[in-house]
PDB file of C-alpha atoms in Angstrom:
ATOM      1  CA  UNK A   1    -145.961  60.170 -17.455  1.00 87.00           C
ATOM      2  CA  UNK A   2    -143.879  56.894 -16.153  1.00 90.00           C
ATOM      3  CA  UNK A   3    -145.806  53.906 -17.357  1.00 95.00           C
ATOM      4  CA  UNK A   4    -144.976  50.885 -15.097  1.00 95.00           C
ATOM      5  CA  UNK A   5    -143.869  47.061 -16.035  1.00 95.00           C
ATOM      6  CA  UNK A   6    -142.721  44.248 -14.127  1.00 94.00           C
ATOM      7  CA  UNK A   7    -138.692  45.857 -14.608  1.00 95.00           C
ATOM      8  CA  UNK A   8    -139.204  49.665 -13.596  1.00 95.00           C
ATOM      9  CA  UNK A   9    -141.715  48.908 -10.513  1.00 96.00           C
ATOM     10  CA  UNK A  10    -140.354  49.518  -6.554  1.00 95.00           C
ATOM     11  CA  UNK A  11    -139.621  46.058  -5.178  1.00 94.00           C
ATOM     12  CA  UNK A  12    -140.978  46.266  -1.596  1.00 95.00           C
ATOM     13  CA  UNK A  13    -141.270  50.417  -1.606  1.00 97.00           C
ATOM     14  CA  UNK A  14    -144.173  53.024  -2.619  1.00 97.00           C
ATOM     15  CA  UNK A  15    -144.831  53.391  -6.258  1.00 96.00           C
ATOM     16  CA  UNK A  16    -146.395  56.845  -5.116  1.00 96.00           C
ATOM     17  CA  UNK A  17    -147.784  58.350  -1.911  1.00 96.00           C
ATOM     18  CA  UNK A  18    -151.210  55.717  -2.056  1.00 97.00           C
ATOM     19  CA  UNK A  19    -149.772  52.837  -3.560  1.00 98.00           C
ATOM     20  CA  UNK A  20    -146.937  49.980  -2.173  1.00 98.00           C
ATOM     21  CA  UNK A  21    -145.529  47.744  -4.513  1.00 98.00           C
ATOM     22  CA  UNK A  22    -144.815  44.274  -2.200  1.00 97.00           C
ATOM     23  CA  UNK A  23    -142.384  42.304  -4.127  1.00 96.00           C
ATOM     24  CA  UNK A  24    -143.991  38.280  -3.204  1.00 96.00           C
ATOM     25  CA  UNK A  25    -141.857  35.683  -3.388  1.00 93.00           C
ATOM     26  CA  UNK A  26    -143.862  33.724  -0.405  1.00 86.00           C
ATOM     27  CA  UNK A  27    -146.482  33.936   1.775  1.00 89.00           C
ATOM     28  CA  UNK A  28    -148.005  37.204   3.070  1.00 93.00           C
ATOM     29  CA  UNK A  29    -150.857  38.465   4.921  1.00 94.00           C
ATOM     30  CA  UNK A  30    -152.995  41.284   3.327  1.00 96.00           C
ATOM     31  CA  UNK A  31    -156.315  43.055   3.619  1.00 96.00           C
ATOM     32  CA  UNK A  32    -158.983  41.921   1.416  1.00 94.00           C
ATOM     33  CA  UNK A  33    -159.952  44.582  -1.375  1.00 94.00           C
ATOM     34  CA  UNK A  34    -156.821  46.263  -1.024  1.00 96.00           C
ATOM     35  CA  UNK A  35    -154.824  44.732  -4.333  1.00 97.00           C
ATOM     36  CA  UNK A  36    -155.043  46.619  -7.117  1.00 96.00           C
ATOM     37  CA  UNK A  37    -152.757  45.449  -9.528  1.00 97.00           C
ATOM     38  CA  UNK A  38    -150.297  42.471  -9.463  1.00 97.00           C
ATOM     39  CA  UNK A  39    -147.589  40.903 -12.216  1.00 97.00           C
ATOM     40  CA  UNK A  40    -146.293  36.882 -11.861  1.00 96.00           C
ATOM     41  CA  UNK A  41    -147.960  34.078 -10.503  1.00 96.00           C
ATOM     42  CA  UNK A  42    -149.960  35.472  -7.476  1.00 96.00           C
ATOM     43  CA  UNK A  43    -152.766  33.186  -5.499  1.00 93.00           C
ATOM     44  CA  UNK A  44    -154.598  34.513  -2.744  1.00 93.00           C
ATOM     45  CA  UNK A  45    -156.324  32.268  -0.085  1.00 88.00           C
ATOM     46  CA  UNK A  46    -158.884  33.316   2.840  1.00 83.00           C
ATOM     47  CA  UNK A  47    -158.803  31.256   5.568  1.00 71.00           C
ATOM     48  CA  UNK A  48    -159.751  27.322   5.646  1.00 62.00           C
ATOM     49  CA  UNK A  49    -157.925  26.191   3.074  1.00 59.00           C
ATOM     50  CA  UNK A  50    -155.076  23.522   4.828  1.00 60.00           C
ATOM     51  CA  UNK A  51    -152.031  24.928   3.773  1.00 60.00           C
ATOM     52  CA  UNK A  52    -153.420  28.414   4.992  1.00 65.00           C
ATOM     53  CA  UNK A  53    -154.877  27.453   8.414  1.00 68.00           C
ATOM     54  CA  UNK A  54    -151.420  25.770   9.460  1.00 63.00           C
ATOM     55  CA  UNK A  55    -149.859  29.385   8.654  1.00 66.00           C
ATOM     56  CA  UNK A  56    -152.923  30.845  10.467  1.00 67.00           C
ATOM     57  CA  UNK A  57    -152.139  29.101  13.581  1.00 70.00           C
ATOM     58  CA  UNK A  58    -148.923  30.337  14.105  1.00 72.00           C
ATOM     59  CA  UNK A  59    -149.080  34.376  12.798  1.00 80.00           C
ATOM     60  CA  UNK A  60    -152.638  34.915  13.422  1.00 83.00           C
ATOM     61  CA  UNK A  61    -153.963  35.233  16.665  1.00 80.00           C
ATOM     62  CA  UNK A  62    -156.787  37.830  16.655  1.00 85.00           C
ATOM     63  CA  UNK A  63    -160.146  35.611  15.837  1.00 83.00           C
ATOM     64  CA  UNK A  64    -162.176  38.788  15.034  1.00 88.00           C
ATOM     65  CA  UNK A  65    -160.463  39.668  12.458  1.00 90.00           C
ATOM     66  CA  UNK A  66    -158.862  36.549  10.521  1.00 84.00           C
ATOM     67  CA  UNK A  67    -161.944  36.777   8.084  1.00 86.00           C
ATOM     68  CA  UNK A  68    -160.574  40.915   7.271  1.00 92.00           C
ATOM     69  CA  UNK A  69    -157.477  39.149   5.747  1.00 92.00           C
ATOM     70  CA  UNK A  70    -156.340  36.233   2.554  1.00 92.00           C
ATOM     71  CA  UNK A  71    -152.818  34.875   2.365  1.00 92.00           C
ATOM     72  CA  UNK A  72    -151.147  36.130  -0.645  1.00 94.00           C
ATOM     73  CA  UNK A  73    -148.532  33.206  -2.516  1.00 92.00           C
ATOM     74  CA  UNK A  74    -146.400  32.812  -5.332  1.00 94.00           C
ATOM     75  CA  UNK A  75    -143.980  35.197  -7.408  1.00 96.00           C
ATOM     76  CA  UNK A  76    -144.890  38.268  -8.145  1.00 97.00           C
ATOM     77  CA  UNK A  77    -145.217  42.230  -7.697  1.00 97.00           C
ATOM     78  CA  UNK A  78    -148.097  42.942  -5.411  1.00 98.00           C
ATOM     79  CA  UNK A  79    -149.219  46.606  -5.771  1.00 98.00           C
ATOM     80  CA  UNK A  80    -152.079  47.717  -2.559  1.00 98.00           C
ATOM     81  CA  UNK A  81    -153.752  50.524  -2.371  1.00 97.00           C
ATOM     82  CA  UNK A  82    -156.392  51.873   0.316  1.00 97.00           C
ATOM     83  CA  UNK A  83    -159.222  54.457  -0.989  1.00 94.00           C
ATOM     84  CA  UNK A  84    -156.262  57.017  -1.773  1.00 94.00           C
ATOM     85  CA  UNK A  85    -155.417  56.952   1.587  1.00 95.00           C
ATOM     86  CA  UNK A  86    -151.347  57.351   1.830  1.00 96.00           C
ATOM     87  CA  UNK A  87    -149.563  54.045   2.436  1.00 98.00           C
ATOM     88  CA  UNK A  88    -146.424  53.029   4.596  1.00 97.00           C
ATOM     89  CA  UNK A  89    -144.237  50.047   5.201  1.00 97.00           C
ATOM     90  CA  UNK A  90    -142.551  49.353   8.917  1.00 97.00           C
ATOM     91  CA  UNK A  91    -140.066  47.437   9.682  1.00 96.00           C
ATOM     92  CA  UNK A  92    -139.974  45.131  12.554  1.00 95.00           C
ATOM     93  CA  UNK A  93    -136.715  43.914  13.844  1.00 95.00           C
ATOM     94  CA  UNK A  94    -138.294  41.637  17.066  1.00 94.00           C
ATOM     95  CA  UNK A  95    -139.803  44.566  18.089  1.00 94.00           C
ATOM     96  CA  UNK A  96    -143.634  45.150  18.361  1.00 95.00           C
ATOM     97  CA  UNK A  97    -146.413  47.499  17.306  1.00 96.00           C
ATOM     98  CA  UNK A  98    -150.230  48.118  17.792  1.00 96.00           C
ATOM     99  CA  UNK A  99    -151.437  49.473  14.585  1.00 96.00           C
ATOM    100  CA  UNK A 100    -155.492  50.185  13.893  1.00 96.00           C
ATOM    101  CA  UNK A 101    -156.965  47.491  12.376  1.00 95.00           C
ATOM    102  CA  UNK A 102    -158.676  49.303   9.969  1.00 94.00           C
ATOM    103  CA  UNK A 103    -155.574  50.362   8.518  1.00 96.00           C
ATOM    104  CA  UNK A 104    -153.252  47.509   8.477  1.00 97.00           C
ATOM    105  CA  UNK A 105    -153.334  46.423   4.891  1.00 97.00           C
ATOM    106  CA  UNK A 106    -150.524  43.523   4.813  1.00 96.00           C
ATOM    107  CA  UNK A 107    -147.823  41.692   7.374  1.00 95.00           C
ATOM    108  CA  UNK A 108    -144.869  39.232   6.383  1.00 93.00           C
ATOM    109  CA  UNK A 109    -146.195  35.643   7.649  1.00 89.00           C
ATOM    110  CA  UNK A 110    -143.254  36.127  10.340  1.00 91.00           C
ATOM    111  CA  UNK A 111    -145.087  38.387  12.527  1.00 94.00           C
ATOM    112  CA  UNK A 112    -147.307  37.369  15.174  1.00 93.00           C
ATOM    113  CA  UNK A 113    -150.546  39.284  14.816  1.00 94.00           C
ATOM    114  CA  UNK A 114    -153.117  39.556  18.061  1.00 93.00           C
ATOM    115  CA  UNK A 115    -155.319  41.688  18.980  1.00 93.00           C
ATOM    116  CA  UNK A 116    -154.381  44.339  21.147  1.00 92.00           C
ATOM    117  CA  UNK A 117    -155.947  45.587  24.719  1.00 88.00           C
ATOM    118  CA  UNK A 118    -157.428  48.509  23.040  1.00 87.00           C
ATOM    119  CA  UNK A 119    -160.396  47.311  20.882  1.00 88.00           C
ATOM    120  CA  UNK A 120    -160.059  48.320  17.498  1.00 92.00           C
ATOM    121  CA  UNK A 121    -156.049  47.838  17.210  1.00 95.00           C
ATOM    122  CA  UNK A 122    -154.329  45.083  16.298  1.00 96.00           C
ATOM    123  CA  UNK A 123    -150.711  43.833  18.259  1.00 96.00           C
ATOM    124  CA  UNK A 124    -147.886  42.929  15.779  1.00 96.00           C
ATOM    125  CA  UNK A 125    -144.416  41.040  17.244  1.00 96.00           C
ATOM    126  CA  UNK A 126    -141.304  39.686  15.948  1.00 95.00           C
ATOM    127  CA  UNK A 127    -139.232  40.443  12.391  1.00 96.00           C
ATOM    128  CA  UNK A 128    -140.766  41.344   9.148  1.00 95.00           C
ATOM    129  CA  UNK A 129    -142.335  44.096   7.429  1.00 96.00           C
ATOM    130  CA  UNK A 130    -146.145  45.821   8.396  1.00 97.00           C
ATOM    131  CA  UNK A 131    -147.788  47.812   5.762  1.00 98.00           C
ATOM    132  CA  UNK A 132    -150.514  50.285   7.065  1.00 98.00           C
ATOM    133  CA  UNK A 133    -152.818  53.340   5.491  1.00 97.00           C
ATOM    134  CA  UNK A 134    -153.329  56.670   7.010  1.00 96.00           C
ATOM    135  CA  UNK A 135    -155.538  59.956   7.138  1.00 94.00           C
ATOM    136  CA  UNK A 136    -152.346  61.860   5.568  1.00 94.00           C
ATOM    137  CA  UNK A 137    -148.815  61.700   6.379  1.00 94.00           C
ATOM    138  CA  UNK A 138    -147.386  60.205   9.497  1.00 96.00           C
ATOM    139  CA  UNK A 139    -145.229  61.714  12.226  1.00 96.00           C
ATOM    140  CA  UNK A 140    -143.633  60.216  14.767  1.00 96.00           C
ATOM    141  CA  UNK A 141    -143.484  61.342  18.474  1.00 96.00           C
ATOM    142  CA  UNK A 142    -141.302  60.515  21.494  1.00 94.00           C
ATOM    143  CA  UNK A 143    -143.285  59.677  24.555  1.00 92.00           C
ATOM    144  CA  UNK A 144    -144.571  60.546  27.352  1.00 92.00           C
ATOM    145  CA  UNK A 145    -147.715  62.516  24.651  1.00 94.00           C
ATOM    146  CA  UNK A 146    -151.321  62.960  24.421  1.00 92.00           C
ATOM    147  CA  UNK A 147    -153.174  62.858  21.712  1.00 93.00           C
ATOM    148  CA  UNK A 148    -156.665  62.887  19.826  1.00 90.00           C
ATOM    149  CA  UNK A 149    -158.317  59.951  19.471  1.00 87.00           C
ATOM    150  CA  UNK A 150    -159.051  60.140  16.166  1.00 88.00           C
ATOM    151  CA  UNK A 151    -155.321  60.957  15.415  1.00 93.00           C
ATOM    152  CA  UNK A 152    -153.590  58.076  16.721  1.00 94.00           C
ATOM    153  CA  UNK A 153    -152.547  55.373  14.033  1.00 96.00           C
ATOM    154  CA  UNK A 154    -150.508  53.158  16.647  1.00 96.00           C
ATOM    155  CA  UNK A 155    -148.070  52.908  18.245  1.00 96.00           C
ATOM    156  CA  UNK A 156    -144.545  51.066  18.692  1.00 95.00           C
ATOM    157  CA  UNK A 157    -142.371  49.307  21.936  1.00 90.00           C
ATOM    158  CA  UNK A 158    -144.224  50.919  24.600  1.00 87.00           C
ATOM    159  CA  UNK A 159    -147.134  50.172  27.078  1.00 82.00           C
ATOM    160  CA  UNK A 160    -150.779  49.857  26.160  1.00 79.00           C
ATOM    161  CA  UNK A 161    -152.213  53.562  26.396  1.00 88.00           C
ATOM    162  CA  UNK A 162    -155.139  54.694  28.603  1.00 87.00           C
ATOM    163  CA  UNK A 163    -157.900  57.644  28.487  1.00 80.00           C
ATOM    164  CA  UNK A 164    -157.230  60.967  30.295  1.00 82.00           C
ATOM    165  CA  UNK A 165    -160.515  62.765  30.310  1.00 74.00           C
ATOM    166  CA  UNK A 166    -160.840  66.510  30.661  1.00 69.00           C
ATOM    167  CA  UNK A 167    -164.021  67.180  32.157  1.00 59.00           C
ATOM    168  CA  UNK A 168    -163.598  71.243  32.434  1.00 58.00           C
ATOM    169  CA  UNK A 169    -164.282  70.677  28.659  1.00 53.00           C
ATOM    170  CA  UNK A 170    -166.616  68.517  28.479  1.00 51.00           C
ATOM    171  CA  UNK A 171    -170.049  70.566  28.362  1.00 52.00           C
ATOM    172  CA  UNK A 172    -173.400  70.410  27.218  1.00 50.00           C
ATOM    173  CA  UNK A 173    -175.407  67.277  26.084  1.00 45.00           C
ATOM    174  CA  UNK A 174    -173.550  65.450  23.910  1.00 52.00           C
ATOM    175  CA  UNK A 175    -170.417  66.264  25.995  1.00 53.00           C
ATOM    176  CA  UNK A 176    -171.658  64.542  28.576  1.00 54.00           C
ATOM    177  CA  UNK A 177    -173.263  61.762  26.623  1.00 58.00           C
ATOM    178  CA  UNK A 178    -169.676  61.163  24.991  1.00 59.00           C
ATOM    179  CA  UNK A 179    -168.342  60.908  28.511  1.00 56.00           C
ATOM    180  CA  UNK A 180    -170.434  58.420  30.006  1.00 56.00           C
ATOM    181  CA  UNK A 181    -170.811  55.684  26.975  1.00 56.00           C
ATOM    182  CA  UNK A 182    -167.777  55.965  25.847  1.00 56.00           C
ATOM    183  CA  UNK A 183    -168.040  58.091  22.722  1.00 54.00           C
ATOM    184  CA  UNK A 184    -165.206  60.078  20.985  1.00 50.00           C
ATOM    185  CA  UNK A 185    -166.458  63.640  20.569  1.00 51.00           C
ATOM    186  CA  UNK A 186    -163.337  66.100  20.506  1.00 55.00           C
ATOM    187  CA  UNK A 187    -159.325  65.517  21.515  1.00 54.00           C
ATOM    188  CA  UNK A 188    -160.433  68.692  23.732  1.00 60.00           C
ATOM    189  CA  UNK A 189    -162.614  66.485  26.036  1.00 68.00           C
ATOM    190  CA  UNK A 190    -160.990  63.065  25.775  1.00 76.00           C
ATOM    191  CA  UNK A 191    -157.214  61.870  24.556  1.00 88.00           C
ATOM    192  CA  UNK A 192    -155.181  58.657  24.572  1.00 90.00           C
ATOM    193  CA  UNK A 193    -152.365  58.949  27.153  1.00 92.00           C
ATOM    194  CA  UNK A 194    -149.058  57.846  26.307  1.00 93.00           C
ATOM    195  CA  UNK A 195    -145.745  57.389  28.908  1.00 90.00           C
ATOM    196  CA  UNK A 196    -143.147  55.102  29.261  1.00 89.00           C
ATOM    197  CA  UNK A 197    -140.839  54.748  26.574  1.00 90.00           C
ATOM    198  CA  UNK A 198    -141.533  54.408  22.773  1.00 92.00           C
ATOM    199  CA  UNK A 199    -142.737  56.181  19.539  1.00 95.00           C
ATOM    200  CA  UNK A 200    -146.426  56.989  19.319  1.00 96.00           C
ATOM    201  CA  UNK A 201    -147.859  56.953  14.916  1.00 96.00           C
ATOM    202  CA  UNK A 202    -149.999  60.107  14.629  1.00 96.00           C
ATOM    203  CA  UNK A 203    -151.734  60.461  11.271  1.00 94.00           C
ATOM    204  CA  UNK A 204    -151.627  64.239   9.995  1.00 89.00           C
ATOM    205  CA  UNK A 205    -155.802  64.363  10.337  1.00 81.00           C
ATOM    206  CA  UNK A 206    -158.650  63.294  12.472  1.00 68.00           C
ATOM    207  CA  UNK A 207    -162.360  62.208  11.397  1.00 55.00           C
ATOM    208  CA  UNK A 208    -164.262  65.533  11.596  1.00 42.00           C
ATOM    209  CA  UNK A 209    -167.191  65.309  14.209  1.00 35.00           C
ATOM    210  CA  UNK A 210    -168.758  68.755  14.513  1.00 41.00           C
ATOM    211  CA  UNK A 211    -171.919  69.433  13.501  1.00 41.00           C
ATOM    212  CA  UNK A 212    -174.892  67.656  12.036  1.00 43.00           C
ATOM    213  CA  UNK A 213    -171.704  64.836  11.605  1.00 45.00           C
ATOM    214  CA  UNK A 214    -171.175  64.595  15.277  1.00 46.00           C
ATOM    215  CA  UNK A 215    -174.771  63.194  15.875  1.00 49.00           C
ATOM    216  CA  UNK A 216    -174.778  61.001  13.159  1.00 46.00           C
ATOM    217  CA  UNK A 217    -171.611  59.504  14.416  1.00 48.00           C
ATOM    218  CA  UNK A 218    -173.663  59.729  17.686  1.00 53.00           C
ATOM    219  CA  UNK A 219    -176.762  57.568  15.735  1.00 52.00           C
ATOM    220  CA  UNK A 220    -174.729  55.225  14.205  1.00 47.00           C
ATOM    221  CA  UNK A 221    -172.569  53.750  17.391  1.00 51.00           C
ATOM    222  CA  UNK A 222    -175.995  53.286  19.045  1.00 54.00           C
ATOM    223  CA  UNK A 223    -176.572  49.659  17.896  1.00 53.00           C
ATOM    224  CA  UNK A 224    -173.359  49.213  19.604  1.00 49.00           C
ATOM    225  CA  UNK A 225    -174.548  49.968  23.238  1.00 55.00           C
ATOM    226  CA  UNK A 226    -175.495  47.130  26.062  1.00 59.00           C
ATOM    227  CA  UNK A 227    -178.415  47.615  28.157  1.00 63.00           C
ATOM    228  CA  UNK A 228    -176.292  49.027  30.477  1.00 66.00           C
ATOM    229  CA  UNK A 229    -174.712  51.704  28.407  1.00 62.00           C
ATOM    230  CA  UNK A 230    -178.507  52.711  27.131  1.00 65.00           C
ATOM    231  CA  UNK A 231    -179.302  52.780  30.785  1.00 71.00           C
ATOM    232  CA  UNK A 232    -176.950  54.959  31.463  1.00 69.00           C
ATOM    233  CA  UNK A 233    -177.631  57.145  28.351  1.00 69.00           C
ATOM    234  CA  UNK A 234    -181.463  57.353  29.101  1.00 71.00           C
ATOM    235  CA  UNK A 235    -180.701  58.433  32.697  1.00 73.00           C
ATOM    236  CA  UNK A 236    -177.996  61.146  31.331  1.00 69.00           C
ATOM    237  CA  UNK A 237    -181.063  62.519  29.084  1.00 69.00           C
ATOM    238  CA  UNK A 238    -183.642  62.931  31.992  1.00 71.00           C
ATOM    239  CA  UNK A 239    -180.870  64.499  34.345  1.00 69.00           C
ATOM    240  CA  UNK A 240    -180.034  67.066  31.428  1.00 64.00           C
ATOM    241  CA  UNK A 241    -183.796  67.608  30.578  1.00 65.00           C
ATOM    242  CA  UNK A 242    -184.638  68.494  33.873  1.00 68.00           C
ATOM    243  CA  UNK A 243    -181.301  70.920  34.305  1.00 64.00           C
ATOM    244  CA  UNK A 244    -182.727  72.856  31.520  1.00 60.00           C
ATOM    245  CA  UNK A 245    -185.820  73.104  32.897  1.00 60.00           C
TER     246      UNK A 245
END
């Protein structure tokens, strides 16, 4: 058993396959609740103290999710972690990449950060290092590629994706639900569609929906909907109820 200390620790490299060890000697971006450890003089900031807003202003464009993130300052040895989830550092060299937002964990205060076109990703430019979680180990493909939704972790110097929707798959009620609001069910029915040039981040597993866990994840997106999308959704029901009938 290797028992860690301010000499033996990785400076800017994984201590294991869940844990990153960010050597800080000045500002950084990172996730709240995702330090688990540090050694040295460390202070970490969330957003509207002086010193951090004028840093804000020029790395952090995306408004939505400035509050998901603290500035972390000083000297020291930063260790992250993210629910065991393995971790990964990228390195930019003025180059850009769309990572999920739920899994970027940290960014050198270089890097421009802005939301992407895709809800739910976030749009990283310039030089400096990103540090990101995922479901498992990441591979790297060459595009033009489709793949599941659920799979895709980001992905780097190519165009914003779109949907390609396989309708000779999609069947049944929820099928057809998932089609018309919007709803992931299945890389079978709907995938993100990559071309151009580039390298597409696919995480080694996807979030399971089959089953009783399917309509729950159904359930639970339902606060999400307009009027229109329920609208839609009602009239979906009543023109499936009455093909059963």
């Amino acid at each position: 058993m290797t028992i860690y200390n301010p000499v033996n620790l990785p400076k800017n490299d994984n201590l294991n396959r869940f844990a990153f060890v960010v050597d800080v000697n000045d500002q950084i971006f990172i996730r709240k609740g995702k330090m688990i450890a540090f050694y040295g003089n460390l202070t970490f900031e969330a957003m509207g103290s002086s010193v951090v807003d004028i840093l804000a202003r020029h790395a952090f464009n995306a408004p939505k999710y400035i509050h998901n993130f603290v500035v972390a300052q000083g000297n020291g040895q930063l260790i992250l972690g993210d629910n065991g989830n393995d971790l990964a550092c990228y390195d930019l060299d003025a180059a850009n990449m769309t990572i999920r937002a739920k899994n970027l964990l940290g960014f050198s205060k270089n890097v421009i950060c802005q939301e992407s076109t895709l809800p739910g990703y976030l749009t990283l430019l310039g030089t400096g290092k990103i540090i990101a979680s995922s479901n498992g180990p990441v591979h790297f493909l060459e595009l033009p590629c489709r793949v599941d939704e659920q799979a895709v972790l980001g992905w780097a110097d190519c165009p914003s994706p779109s949907y390609r929707y396989d309708y000779e798959h999609v069947r049944g009620f929820v099928s057809t639900v998932g089609a018309l609001t919007g709803f992931t069910l299945s890389g079978e029915e709907k995938q993100v569609d990559f071309t151009g040039a580039g390298t597409v981040l696919v995480q080694s597993s996807e979030l399971e929906l089959n089953g009783s866990s399917t309509l729950s994840h159904l359930l639970a997106q339902l606060p999400m909907l307009g009027k229109e999308d329920l609208t839609r959704l009602s009239l979906s029901i009543q023109q499936q109820s009455q093909q059963r009938r």
